[in-house]
Amino acid sequence: MARVLIVDDAAFTRRMLTDMVGGQHEICGEASNGLEAIEKYKELKPDIVTMDITMPEMHGIDAMQKILDYDGNAKVLICSAIGHRAKVLEAMKKGASDFVVKPFQKEQILDAITRLL
């Protein structure tokens, strides 16, 4: 069982991810922007972070880089819309562990978490 930090600016998406993942893994926290994600990561030390790319305050790729600077072993699962393909590729080059494209299915998320463990 992984401890998962869910990061997305949309409350609906955070709730959906919590519902999908919560039965099999522990949701240790949520963040609604990149700045919160960094703070929560340092505080909670999750096993995996699900990270949206486009968010207010600080984008997901920038937050991911700061998390990886803090902890080089951090596992970040990018969850982004297909329209952001270039951004997903950028995130992978900069250290993302894996990605899933919105809209995603429960099995896709759980499979990705399993791969990262």
PDB file of C-alpha atoms in Angstrom:
ATOM      1  CA  MET A   1       0.000   0.000   0.000  1.00  0.00           C
ATOM      2  CA  ALA A   2       1.427   3.352  -1.082  1.00  0.00           C
ATOM      3  CA  ARG A   3       0.971   6.711   0.605  1.00  0.00           C
ATOM      4  CA  VAL A   4      -0.271   9.065  -2.136  1.00  0.00           C
ATOM      5  CA  LEU A   5      -0.337  12.870  -2.328  1.00  0.00           C
ATOM      6  CA  ILE A   6      -2.903  14.103  -4.865  1.00  0.00           C
ATOM      7  CA  VAL A   7      -2.134  17.433  -6.554  1.00  0.00           C
ATOM      8  CA  ASP A   8      -4.661  19.083  -8.881  1.00  0.00           C
ATOM      9  CA  ASP A   9      -6.256  22.525  -8.936  1.00  0.00           C
ATOM     10  CA  ALA A  10      -9.709  21.033  -9.641  1.00  0.00           C
ATOM     11  CA  ALA A  11     -11.464  19.797  -6.489  1.00  0.00           C
ATOM     12  CA  PHE A  12     -13.526  17.445  -8.676  1.00  0.00           C
ATOM     13  CA  THR A  13     -10.391  15.751 -10.019  1.00  0.00           C
ATOM     14  CA  ARG A  14      -8.879  15.441  -6.537  1.00  0.00           C
ATOM     15  CA  ARG A  15     -12.106  13.824  -5.325  1.00  0.00           C
ATOM     16  CA  MET A  16     -12.200  11.475  -8.333  1.00  0.00           C
ATOM     17  CA  LEU A  17      -8.579  10.394  -7.775  1.00  0.00           C
ATOM     18  CA  THR A  18      -9.246   9.907  -4.067  1.00  0.00           C
ATOM     19  CA  ASP A  19     -12.233   7.686  -4.883  1.00  0.00           C
ATOM     20  CA  MET A  20     -10.229   5.691  -7.451  1.00  0.00           C
ATOM     21  CA  VAL A  21      -7.082   5.209  -5.387  1.00  0.00           C
ATOM     22  CA  GLY A  22      -8.333   5.364  -1.800  1.00  0.00           C
ATOM     23  CA  GLY A  23      -9.596   1.795  -1.658  1.00  0.00           C
ATOM     24  CA  GLN A  24      -6.168   0.333  -2.397  1.00  0.00           C
ATOM     25  CA  HIS A  25      -3.758   3.005  -1.197  1.00  0.00           C
ATOM     26  CA  GLU A  26      -3.614   5.618   1.560  1.00  0.00           C
ATOM     27  CA  ILE A  27      -4.371   9.178   0.473  1.00  0.00           C
ATOM     28  CA  CYS A  28      -2.076  11.037   2.855  1.00  0.00           C
ATOM     29  CA  GLY A  29      -2.901  14.513   1.536  1.00  0.00           C
ATOM     30  CA  GLU A  30      -4.073  16.836  -1.209  1.00  0.00           C
ATOM     31  CA  ALA A  31      -2.775  20.063  -2.727  1.00  0.00           C
ATOM     32  CA  SER A  32      -4.427  22.479  -5.153  1.00  0.00           C
ATOM     33  CA  ASN A  33      -1.297  24.082  -6.636  1.00  0.00           C
ATOM     34  CA  GLY A  34       2.422  23.517  -7.025  1.00  0.00           C
ATOM     35  CA  LEU A  35       3.461  25.579  -4.004  1.00  0.00           C
ATOM     36  CA  GLU A  36       1.145  23.567  -1.754  1.00  0.00           C
ATOM     37  CA  ALA A  37       2.452  20.363  -3.339  1.00  0.00           C
ATOM     38  CA  ILE A  38       6.027  21.144  -2.321  1.00  0.00           C
ATOM     39  CA  GLU A  39       5.007  22.008   1.254  1.00  0.00           C
ATOM     40  CA  LYS A  40       2.823  18.896   1.560  1.00  0.00           C
ATOM     41  CA  TYR A  41       5.536  16.664   0.093  1.00  0.00           C
ATOM     42  CA  LYS A  42       8.053  17.840   2.685  1.00  0.00           C
ATOM     43  CA  GLU A  43       5.512  17.504   5.494  1.00  0.00           C
ATOM     44  CA  LEU A  44       3.942  14.165   4.537  1.00  0.00           C
ATOM     45  CA  LYS A  45       6.749  12.355   2.679  1.00  0.00           C
ATOM     46  CA  PRO A  46       4.397  10.360   0.412  1.00  0.00           C
ATOM     47  CA  ASP A  47       5.494   7.359  -1.662  1.00  0.00           C
ATOM     48  CA  ILE A  48       3.882   8.763  -4.813  1.00  0.00           C
ATOM     49  CA  VAL A  49       2.618  12.161  -5.964  1.00  0.00           C
ATOM     50  CA  THR A  50      -0.062  12.480  -8.641  1.00  0.00           C
ATOM     51  CA  MET A  51       0.625  15.842 -10.295  1.00  0.00           C
ATOM     52  CA  ASP A  52      -1.458  17.944 -12.659  1.00  0.00           C
ATOM     53  CA  ILE A  53       0.556  20.186 -14.974  1.00  0.00           C
ATOM     54  CA  THR A  54      -1.523  23.346 -15.376  1.00  0.00           C
ATOM     55  CA  MET A  55      -2.257  24.916 -11.990  1.00  0.00           C
ATOM     56  CA  PRO A  56      -2.258  28.385 -10.411  1.00  0.00           C
ATOM     57  CA  GLU A  57       0.600  29.666  -8.238  1.00  0.00           C
ATOM     58  CA  MET A  58       3.118  27.180  -9.662  1.00  0.00           C
ATOM     59  CA  HIS A  59       2.781  24.715 -12.544  1.00  0.00           C
ATOM     60  CA  GLY A  60       3.179  21.009 -11.914  1.00  0.00           C
ATOM     61  CA  ILE A  61       6.443  20.635 -13.824  1.00  0.00           C
ATOM     62  CA  ASP A  62       8.095  23.361 -11.736  1.00  0.00           C
ATOM     63  CA  ALA A  63       6.725  21.835  -8.531  1.00  0.00           C
ATOM     64  CA  MET A  64       7.921  18.390  -9.607  1.00  0.00           C
ATOM     65  CA  GLN A  65      11.424  19.737 -10.201  1.00  0.00           C
ATOM     66  CA  LYS A  66      11.506  21.352  -6.745  1.00  0.00           C
ATOM     67  CA  ILE A  67      10.278  18.116  -5.159  1.00  0.00           C
ATOM     68  CA  LEU A  68      12.967  16.160  -7.045  1.00  0.00           C
ATOM     69  CA  ASP A  69      15.583  18.705  -5.922  1.00  0.00           C
ATOM     70  CA  TYR A  70      14.449  18.075  -2.339  1.00  0.00           C
ATOM     71  CA  ASP A  71      14.197  14.278  -2.764  1.00  0.00           C
ATOM     72  CA  GLY A  72      15.870  12.720  -5.787  1.00  0.00           C
ATOM     73  CA  ASN A  73      13.956   9.483  -5.168  1.00  0.00           C
ATOM     74  CA  ALA A  74      10.504  11.108  -5.326  1.00  0.00           C
ATOM     75  CA  LYS A  75       8.015   9.350  -7.590  1.00  0.00           C
ATOM     76  CA  VAL A  76       5.784  11.750  -9.508  1.00  0.00           C
ATOM     77  CA  LEU A  77       2.912  10.482 -11.647  1.00  0.00           C
ATOM     78  CA  ILE A  78       1.824  13.201 -14.090  1.00  0.00           C
ATOM     79  CA  CYS A  79      -1.949  13.315 -14.673  1.00  0.00           C
ATOM     80  CA  SER A  80      -2.683  15.685 -17.531  1.00  0.00           C
ATOM     81  CA  ALA A  81      -5.047  16.289 -20.430  1.00  0.00           C
ATOM     82  CA  ILE A  82      -4.079  14.909 -23.826  1.00  0.00           C
ATOM     83  CA  GLY A  83      -3.915  18.457 -25.176  1.00  0.00           C
ATOM     84  CA  HIS A  84      -0.778  18.930 -23.114  1.00  0.00           C
ATOM     85  CA  ARG A  85       1.248  16.228 -24.899  1.00  0.00           C
ATOM     86  CA  ALA A  86       4.317  18.464 -25.280  1.00  0.00           C
ATOM     87  CA  LYS A  87       4.153  19.335 -21.581  1.00  0.00           C
ATOM     88  CA  VAL A  88       3.878  15.640 -20.637  1.00  0.00           C
ATOM     89  CA  LEU A  89       6.992  14.898 -22.711  1.00  0.00           C
ATOM     90  CA  GLU A  90       8.764  17.816 -21.051  1.00  0.00           C
ATOM     91  CA  ALA A  91       7.779  16.458 -17.632  1.00  0.00           C
ATOM     92  CA  MET A  92       9.119  13.006 -18.489  1.00  0.00           C
ATOM     93  CA  LYS A  93      12.436  14.494 -19.627  1.00  0.00           C
ATOM     94  CA  LYS A  94      12.661  16.465 -16.381  1.00  0.00           C
ATOM     95  CA  GLY A  95      12.148  13.471 -14.125  1.00  0.00           C
ATOM     96  CA  ALA A  96       8.494  12.406 -13.973  1.00  0.00           C
ATOM     97  CA  SER A  97       8.218   8.721 -13.108  1.00  0.00           C
ATOM     98  CA  ASP A  98       5.187   8.029 -15.335  1.00  0.00           C
ATOM     99  CA  PHE A  99       2.087   9.695 -16.732  1.00  0.00           C
ATOM    100  CA  VAL A 100      -1.590   9.077 -17.397  1.00  0.00           C
ATOM    101  CA  VAL A 101      -3.746  11.132 -19.715  1.00  0.00           C
ATOM    102  CA  LYS A 102      -7.046  12.684 -18.614  1.00  0.00           C
ATOM    103  CA  PRO A 103      -9.733  11.490 -18.751  1.00  0.00           C
ATOM    104  CA  PHE A 104      -8.339   8.370 -17.110  1.00  0.00           C
ATOM    105  CA  GLN A 105      -9.846   5.173 -15.788  1.00  0.00           C
ATOM    106  CA  LYS A 106      -9.356   3.708 -12.326  1.00  0.00           C
ATOM    107  CA  GLU A 107      -7.332   0.795 -13.736  1.00  0.00           C
ATOM    108  CA  GLN A 108      -4.901   3.184 -15.477  1.00  0.00           C
ATOM    109  CA  ILE A 109      -4.190   5.030 -12.236  1.00  0.00           C
ATOM    110  CA  LEU A 110      -3.840   1.887 -10.137  1.00  0.00           C
ATOM    111  CA  ASP A 111      -1.609   0.219 -12.753  1.00  0.00           C
ATOM    112  CA  ALA A 112       0.638   3.292 -12.871  1.00  0.00           C
ATOM    113  CA  ILE A 113       0.946   3.367  -9.065  1.00  0.00           C
ATOM    114  CA  THR A 114       1.788  -0.351  -9.047  1.00  0.00           C
ATOM    115  CA  ARG A 115       4.514   0.213 -11.662  1.00  0.00           C
ATOM    116  CA  LEU A 116       6.042   2.964  -9.525  1.00  0.00           C
ATOM    117  CA  LEU A 117       6.151   0.830  -6.413  1.00  0.00           C
TER     118      LEU A 117
END
